[in-house]
mmCIF file of C-alpha atoms in Angstrom:
data_model
loop_
_atom_site.group_PDB
_atom_site.id
_atom_site.type_symbol
_atom_site.label_atom_id
_atom_site.label_comp_id
_atom_site.label_asym_id
_atom_site.label_seq_id
_atom_site.Cartn_x
_atom_site.Cartn_y
_atom_site.Cartn_z
ATOM 1 C CA UNK A 22 16.469 0.987 -62.070
ATOM 2 C CA UNK A 23 18.026 3.573 -59.741
ATOM 3 C CA UNK A 24 14.608 5.033 -58.914
ATOM 4 C CA UNK A 25 13.204 1.576 -58.128
ATOM 5 C CA UNK A 26 16.151 0.834 -55.775
ATOM 6 C CA UNK A 27 15.649 4.104 -53.825
ATOM 7 C CA UNK A 28 11.918 3.463 -53.512
ATOM 8 C CA UNK A 29 12.451 -0.054 -52.198
ATOM 9 C CA UNK A 30 15.012 1.151 -49.663
ATOM 10 C CA UNK A 31 12.663 3.874 -48.486
ATOM 11 C CA UNK A 32 9.865 1.359 -48.067
ATOM 12 C CA UNK A 33 12.152 -0.872 -46.012
ATOM 13 C CA UNK A 34 13.144 2.006 -43.703
ATOM 14 C CA UNK A 35 9.487 2.982 -43.298
ATOM 15 C CA UNK A 36 8.503 -0.583 -42.412
ATOM 16 C CA UNK A 37 11.296 -0.843 -39.842
ATOM 17 C CA UNK A 38 10.175 2.437 -38.269
ATOM 18 C CA UNK A 39 6.620 1.147 -37.949
ATOM 19 C CA UNK A 40 7.869 -2.066 -36.346
ATOM 20 C CA UNK A 41 10.003 -0.167 -33.813
ATOM 21 C CA UNK A 42 7.060 2.064 -32.925
ATOM 22 C CA UNK A 43 4.781 -0.924 -32.374
ATOM 23 C CA UNK A 44 7.277 -2.638 -30.082
ATOM 24 C CA UNK A 45 8.112 0.386 -27.910
ATOM 25 C CA UNK A 46 6.477 1.766 -24.766
ATOM 26 C CA UNK A 47 5.630 0.409 -21.360
ATOM 27 C CA UNK A 48 4.104 -2.935 -20.577
ATOM 28 C CA UNK A 49 0.663 -1.487 -19.828
ATOM 29 C CA UNK A 50 -1.959 -4.232 -19.868
ATOM 30 C CA UNK A 51 0.170 -6.428 -22.101
ATOM 31 C CA UNK A 52 1.637 -8.357 -19.167
ATOM 32 C CA UNK A 53 4.347 -10.678 -20.432
ATOM 33 C CA UNK A 54 3.564 -10.017 -24.094
ATOM 34 C CA UNK A 55 6.823 -8.178 -24.685
ATOM 35 C CA UNK A 56 6.571 -4.885 -22.769
ATOM 36 C CA UNK A 57 9.943 -3.720 -21.458
ATOM 37 C CA UNK A 58 8.720 -2.131 -18.231
ATOM 38 C CA UNK A 59 5.711 -2.072 -15.952
ATOM 39 C CA UNK A 60 4.783 1.001 -13.921
ATOM 40 C CA UNK A 61 3.636 0.479 -10.342
ATOM 41 C CA UNK A 62 2.300 2.984 -7.818
ATOM 42 C CA UNK A 63 3.350 2.681 -4.162
ATOM 43 C CA UNK A 64 3.612 4.898 -1.098
ATOM 44 C CA UNK A 65 7.023 6.493 -0.609
ATOM 45 C CA UNK A 66 6.575 7.477 3.048
ATOM 46 C CA UNK A 67 5.165 4.466 4.898
ATOM 47 C CA UNK A 68 7.896 2.423 6.616
ATOM 48 C CA UNK A 69 7.226 -1.303 6.515
ATOM 49 C CA UNK A 70 4.728 -0.934 3.660
ATOM 50 C CA UNK A 71 5.977 1.397 0.958
ATOM 51 C CA UNK A 72 9.042 3.536 1.452
ATOM 52 C CA UNK A 73 11.643 5.138 -0.783
ATOM 53 C CA UNK A 74 15.060 4.759 0.835
ATOM 54 C CA UNK A 75 18.633 5.548 -0.248
ATOM 55 C CA UNK A 76 18.996 1.828 -0.990
ATOM 56 C CA UNK A 77 15.815 1.610 -3.090
ATOM 57 C CA UNK A 78 12.204 0.739 -2.322
ATOM 58 C CA UNK A 79 11.119 -1.377 0.631
ATOM 59 C CA UNK A 80 8.048 -2.637 2.466
ATOM 60 C CA UNK A 81 5.289 -5.217 2.341
ATOM 61 C CA UNK A 82 3.419 -3.500 -0.507
ATOM 62 C CA UNK A 83 6.682 -3.306 -2.458
ATOM 63 C CA UNK A 84 7.286 -7.030 -1.937
ATOM 64 C CA UNK A 85 3.728 -7.844 -3.044
ATOM 65 C CA UNK A 86 4.027 -5.630 -6.116
ATOM 66 C CA UNK A 87 7.413 -7.102 -7.028
ATOM 67 C CA UNK A 88 6.052 -10.656 -6.740
ATOM 68 C CA UNK A 89 2.995 -9.786 -8.855
ATOM 69 C CA UNK A 90 5.131 -8.085 -11.503
ATOM 70 C CA UNK A 91 7.363 -11.170 -11.674
ATOM 71 C CA UNK A 92 4.319 -13.360 -12.299
ATOM 72 C CA UNK A 93 3.257 -10.941 -15.046
ATOM 73 C CA UNK A 94 6.633 -11.388 -16.730
ATOM 74 C CA UNK A 95 8.691 -8.492 -15.361
ATOM 75 C CA UNK A 96 11.882 -8.743 -13.334
ATOM 76 C CA UNK A 97 12.526 -6.303 -10.481
ATOM 77 C CA UNK A 98 14.734 -4.110 -12.671
ATOM 78 C CA UNK A 99 11.887 -3.763 -15.185
ATOM 79 C CA UNK A 100 9.585 -2.098 -12.640
ATOM 80 C CA UNK A 101 9.220 1.673 -12.786
ATOM 81 C CA UNK A 102 8.051 2.867 -9.354
ATOM 82 C CA UNK A 103 5.857 5.951 -8.985
ATOM 83 C CA UNK A 104 4.658 7.633 -5.821
ATOM 84 C CA UNK A 105 0.916 7.117 -5.347
ATOM 85 C CA UNK A 106 -0.343 9.575 -2.755
ATOM 86 C CA UNK A 107 -3.757 8.732 -1.336
ATOM 87 C CA UNK A 108 -5.547 11.612 -3.034
ATOM 88 C CA UNK A 109 -4.004 10.842 -6.435
ATOM 89 C CA UNK A 110 -4.567 7.095 -6.789
ATOM 90 C CA UNK A 111 -7.808 7.029 -8.790
ATOM 91 C CA UNK A 112 -6.591 9.761 -11.136
ATOM 92 C CA UNK A 113 -3.285 7.971 -11.756
ATOM 93 C CA UNK A 114 -5.121 4.798 -12.751
ATOM 94 C CA UNK A 115 -7.703 6.558 -14.878
ATOM 95 C CA UNK A 116 -5.021 8.483 -16.787
ATOM 96 C CA UNK A 117 -2.898 5.385 -17.283
ATOM 97 C CA UNK A 118 0.051 6.816 -15.361
ATOM 98 C CA UNK A 119 0.544 3.408 -13.719
ATOM 99 C CA UNK A 120 -0.374 -0.170 -14.564
ATOM 100 C CA UNK A 121 -1.394 -0.997 -11.004
ATOM 101 C CA UNK A 122 -1.203 0.436 -7.490
ATOM 102 C CA UNK A 123 -0.287 -1.350 -4.258
ATOM 103 C CA UNK A 124 -0.352 1.374 -1.613
ATOM 104 C CA UNK A 125 -2.436 0.508 1.501
ATOM 105 C CA UNK A 126 -5.375 0.969 -0.884
ATOM 106 C CA UNK A 127 -8.556 -0.008 0.956
ATOM 107 C CA UNK A 128 -11.352 -1.374 -1.243
ATOM 108 C CA UNK A 129 -14.501 0.731 -0.767
ATOM 109 C CA UNK A 130 -17.756 0.997 -2.763
ATOM 110 C CA UNK A 131 -16.952 4.607 -3.670
ATOM 111 C CA UNK A 132 -13.550 3.674 -5.075
ATOM 112 C CA UNK A 133 -14.967 0.649 -6.888
ATOM 113 C CA UNK A 134 -17.119 3.073 -8.862
ATOM 114 C CA UNK A 135 -13.968 4.664 -10.268
ATOM 115 C CA UNK A 136 -11.379 1.859 -10.522
ATOM 116 C CA UNK A 137 -11.174 -1.929 -10.333
ATOM 117 C CA UNK A 138 -9.409 -3.932 -7.635
ATOM 118 C CA UNK A 139 -7.608 -7.246 -7.527
ATOM 119 C CA UNK A 140 -7.428 -8.975 -4.161
ATOM 120 C CA UNK A 141 -7.782 -8.198 -1.337
ATOM 121 C CA UNK A 142 -4.263 -9.199 -0.267
ATOM 122 C CA UNK A 143 -4.306 -7.963 3.346
ATOM 123 C CA UNK A 144 -7.022 -7.449 5.961
ATOM 124 C CA UNK A 145 -5.989 -4.605 8.251
ATOM 125 C CA UNK A 146 -7.903 -2.918 11.067
ATOM 126 C CA UNK A 147 -7.970 0.519 12.621
ATOM 127 C CA UNK A 148 -6.059 0.258 15.876
ATOM 128 C CA UNK A 149 -4.023 2.323 18.323
ATOM 129 C CA UNK A 150 -0.330 2.424 19.081
ATOM 130 C CA UNK A 151 0.730 3.145 22.662
ATOM 131 C CA UNK A 152 3.959 3.057 24.633
ATOM 132 C CA UNK A 153 5.126 -0.441 25.475
ATOM 133 C CA UNK A 154 5.057 0.294 29.218
ATOM 134 C CA UNK A 155 1.581 1.885 29.209
ATOM 135 C CA UNK A 156 -1.050 -0.555 30.506
ATOM 136 C CA UNK A 157 -3.777 2.037 31.012
ATOM 137 C CA UNK A 158 -5.310 1.706 27.538
ATOM 138 C CA UNK A 159 -6.919 -1.720 27.253
ATOM 139 C CA UNK A 160 -9.986 -0.812 25.176
ATOM 140 C CA UNK A 161 -11.108 2.076 22.933
ATOM 141 C CA UNK A 162 -13.122 3.523 25.842
ATOM 142 C CA UNK A 163 -9.874 3.983 27.760
ATOM 143 C CA UNK A 164 -8.928 6.683 25.249
ATOM 144 C CA UNK A 165 -11.351 9.052 27.000
ATOM 145 C CA UNK A 166 -9.363 11.909 28.564
ATOM 146 C CA UNK A 167 -6.234 10.658 26.763
ATOM 147 C CA UNK A 168 -4.289 12.673 24.212
ATOM 148 C CA UNK A 169 -4.924 10.962 20.868
ATOM 149 C CA UNK A 170 -2.735 11.889 17.917
ATOM 150 C CA UNK A 171 -4.540 12.937 14.757
ATOM 151 C CA UNK A 172 -2.532 13.387 11.555
ATOM 152 C CA UNK A 173 -3.630 16.333 9.436
ATOM 153 C CA UNK A 174 -6.036 15.106 6.767
ATOM 154 C CA UNK A 175 -6.802 11.794 8.487
ATOM 155 C CA UNK A 176 -10.253 10.876 9.781
ATOM 156 C CA UNK A 177 -9.126 7.960 11.951
ATOM 157 C CA UNK A 178 -8.800 9.855 15.231
ATOM 158 C CA UNK A 179 -12.039 11.772 14.666
ATOM 159 C CA UNK A 180 -13.837 8.458 14.085
ATOM 160 C CA UNK A 181 -12.630 7.238 17.487
ATOM 161 C CA UNK A 182 -13.814 10.428 19.176
ATOM 162 C CA UNK A 183 -17.188 10.369 17.419
ATOM 163 C CA UNK A 184 -17.988 6.691 17.987
ATOM 164 C CA UNK A 185 -15.888 5.216 20.801
ATOM 165 C CA UNK A 186 -14.243 7.780 23.078
ATOM 166 C CA UNK A 187 -16.089 11.121 22.982
ATOM 167 C CA UNK A 188 -13.828 12.645 25.642
ATOM 168 C CA UNK A 189 -10.588 11.872 23.807
ATOM 169 C CA UNK A 190 -8.327 14.898 23.496
ATOM 170 C CA UNK A 191 -7.358 15.109 19.825
ATOM 171 C CA UNK A 192 -3.901 16.475 19.094
ATOM 172 C CA UNK A 193 -3.166 17.303 15.439
ATOM 173 C CA UNK A 194 0.355 16.583 14.151
ATOM 174 C CA UNK A 195 1.637 16.982 10.583
ATOM 175 C CA UNK A 196 2.915 13.409 10.099
ATOM 176 C CA UNK A 197 2.855 9.954 11.668
ATOM 177 C CA UNK A 198 6.550 10.303 12.418
ATOM 178 C CA UNK A 199 5.799 13.440 14.449
ATOM 179 C CA UNK A 200 3.089 11.498 16.294
ATOM 180 C CA UNK A 201 5.588 8.779 17.138
ATOM 181 C CA UNK A 202 8.012 11.307 18.555
ATOM 182 C CA UNK A 203 5.189 12.778 20.636
ATOM 183 C CA UNK A 204 4.237 9.311 21.814
ATOM 184 C CA UNK A 205 7.821 8.554 22.752
ATOM 185 C CA UNK A 206 8.273 11.731 24.805
ATOM 186 C CA UNK A 207 4.791 11.407 26.379
ATOM 187 C CA UNK A 208 3.337 14.510 24.751
ATOM 188 C CA UNK A 209 0.557 12.217 23.497
ATOM 189 C CA UNK A 210 -0.849 8.925 24.775
ATOM 190 C CA UNK A 211 -1.893 7.106 21.605
ATOM 191 C CA UNK A 212 -1.785 7.200 17.823
ATOM 192 C CA UNK A 213 -4.498 5.685 15.643
ATOM 193 C CA UNK A 214 -4.672 4.530 12.028
ATOM 194 C CA UNK A 215 -4.524 1.121 10.275
ATOM 195 C CA UNK A 216 -2.702 -1.487 12.374
ATOM 196 C CA UNK A 217 -0.458 -2.390 9.435
ATOM 197 C CA UNK A 218 0.679 1.231 9.096
ATOM 198 C CA UNK A 219 1.245 1.502 12.846
ATOM 199 C CA UNK A 220 3.240 -1.722 12.808
ATOM 200 C CA UNK A 221 5.370 -0.459 9.934
ATOM 201 C CA UNK A 222 6.355 2.664 11.822
ATOM 202 C CA UNK A 223 6.896 0.821 15.106
ATOM 203 C CA UNK A 224 9.086 -1.761 13.348
ATOM 204 C CA UNK A 225 11.726 0.856 12.510
ATOM 205 C CA UNK A 226 15.037 0.167 14.211
ATOM 206 C CA UNK A 227 14.980 3.347 16.312
ATOM 207 C CA UNK A 228 11.547 2.455 17.742
ATOM 208 C CA UNK A 229 11.955 -1.280 18.236
ATOM 209 C CA UNK A 230 10.459 -2.403 21.548
ATOM 210 C CA UNK A 231 9.182 1.060 22.464
ATOM 211 C CA UNK A 232 5.566 0.744 21.318
ATOM 212 C CA UNK A 233 2.785 -1.822 21.161
ATOM 213 C CA UNK A 234 -0.473 -2.249 19.265
ATOM 214 C CA UNK A 235 -3.729 -2.201 21.207
ATOM 215 C CA UNK A 236 -5.263 -4.992 19.115
ATOM 216 C CA UNK A 237 -8.699 -3.303 19.104
ATOM 217 C CA UNK A 238 -9.704 -4.035 15.470
ATOM 218 C CA UNK A 239 -12.046 -1.056 15.265
ATOM 219 C CA UNK A 240 -12.642 -1.305 11.496
ATOM 220 C CA UNK A 241 -11.901 -3.655 8.600
ATOM 221 C CA UNK A 242 -9.562 -2.325 5.903
ATOM 222 C CA UNK A 243 -9.364 -4.601 2.849
ATOM 223 C CA UNK A 244 -6.191 -3.710 0.943
ATOM 224 C CA UNK A 245 -6.496 -4.330 -2.771
ATOM 225 C CA UNK A 246 -4.383 -3.737 -5.867
ATOM 226 C CA UNK A 247 -5.905 -0.921 -7.853
ATOM 227 C CA UNK A 248 -6.161 -1.178 -11.632
ATOM 228 C CA UNK A 249 -7.869 0.845 -14.340
ATOM 229 C CA UNK A 250 -11.549 0.104 -14.909
ATOM 230 C CA UNK A 251 -11.867 -2.817 -17.311
ATOM 231 C CA UNK A 252 -8.167 -3.725 -17.191
ATOM 232 C CA UNK A 253 -7.481 -7.303 -18.261
ATOM 233 C CA UNK A 254 -4.714 -7.495 -15.644
ATOM 234 C CA UNK A 255 -7.207 -8.301 -12.892
ATOM 235 C CA UNK A 256 -7.365 -12.065 -13.387
ATOM 236 C CA UNK A 257 -3.578 -12.384 -13.723
ATOM 237 C CA UNK A 258 -2.948 -10.304 -10.590
ATOM 238 C CA UNK A 259 -5.468 -12.348 -8.606
ATOM 239 C CA UNK A 260 -3.719 -15.542 -9.690
ATOM 240 C CA UNK A 261 -0.346 -14.067 -8.678
ATOM 241 C CA UNK A 262 -1.696 -13.178 -5.228
ATOM 242 C CA UNK A 263 -3.004 -16.726 -4.781
ATOM 243 C CA UNK A 264 0.398 -18.100 -5.761
ATOM 244 C CA UNK A 265 2.142 -15.768 -3.317
ATOM 245 C CA UNK A 266 0.041 -17.112 -0.449
ATOM 246 C CA UNK A 267 0.369 -20.738 -1.554
ATOM 247 C CA UNK A 268 4.175 -20.770 -1.811
ATOM 248 C CA UNK A 269 4.705 -19.009 1.538
ATOM 249 C CA UNK A 270 6.074 -15.762 0.097
ATOM 250 C CA UNK A 271 3.152 -13.730 1.445
ATOM 251 C CA UNK A 272 3.698 -14.704 5.086
ATOM 252 C CA UNK A 273 7.459 -14.208 4.738
ATOM 253 C CA UNK A 274 6.839 -10.667 3.479
ATOM 254 C CA UNK A 275 4.517 -9.910 6.414
ATOM 255 C CA UNK A 276 6.999 -11.273 8.941
ATOM 256 C CA UNK A 277 9.956 -9.431 7.409
ATOM 257 C CA UNK A 278 8.319 -6.024 7.184
ATOM 258 C CA UNK A 279 5.839 -5.915 10.072
ATOM 259 C CA UNK A 280 6.959 -8.706 12.398
ATOM 260 C CA UNK A 281 9.452 -6.595 14.385
ATOM 261 C CA UNK A 282 6.448 -4.709 15.861
ATOM 262 C CA UNK A 283 4.810 -8.004 16.940
ATOM 263 C CA UNK A 284 2.092 -7.467 14.359
ATOM 264 C CA UNK A 285 -0.504 -10.225 14.596
ATOM 265 C CA UNK A 286 -1.728 -10.425 11.028
ATOM 266 C CA UNK A 287 -4.997 -11.892 9.907
ATOM 267 C CA UNK A 288 -4.744 -14.941 7.635
ATOM 268 C CA UNK A 289 -4.320 -14.030 3.984
ATOM 269 C CA UNK A 290 -7.778 -13.131 2.669
ATOM 270 C CA UNK A 291 -9.425 -15.088 -0.111
ATOM 271 C CA UNK A 292 -9.659 -13.296 -3.438
ATOM 272 C CA UNK A 293 -12.914 -11.348 -3.557
ATOM 273 C CA UNK A 294 -13.659 -11.782 0.162
ATOM 274 C CA UNK A 295 -14.168 -8.191 1.307
ATOM 275 C CA UNK A 296 -14.980 -7.845 5.005
ATOM 276 C CA UNK A 297 -17.405 -5.024 5.822
#
């Protein structure tokens, strides 16, 4: 009888261990099926969009991701944030390092060959940022003979020089923040990248009222939420994005994060409507 009791106890312990193993881990693609956390990739260095601050994480992309996670069954304190640098996004999704990425992630055919996208959830455009009191730049052609800030590794400024203002004087700076300082002290005349990114930087308290967007809309940038190829989260995320627009939370997030720069956003895009 003693041997039978020990064997039964051992079997019970083994069964409990299996159960604990099955219930552990991140949420992954399970959504609200019992996962304790969900891992989300965002930018850490883009004010107004995705930024890590001493108080936590802030920005439009953060608000979108938090809303989506809530709809998937996760409260804000169940989100594990990870930095998703531009060059790392596809790899992070393919390896399963994150469940989804919301990080000014433009939907392109090349990227769609590697990962899937929900959305789009924002239509941005390449634009320029100039000083608020500078009325000399009214069109892309006016950038000829102007000092145009180019951030190392970015192709935005080179695109302007190649296609719109061949006489633009490109000045390479290490970061957008350095470009803004140069713009403020008149070392450069304009900075170019996505209008949403420009608005995020210009909306910072120390720059409020000092800069303005050109409103040139030189390209279409369809921001989507990146997910692993074949992920069953896509339909649920798309539904969450539709709900966010319908209940007004989307526009509130735009106004809160980008409004201080007088950002004139496009209407929320329809799911699957990718502007070329």
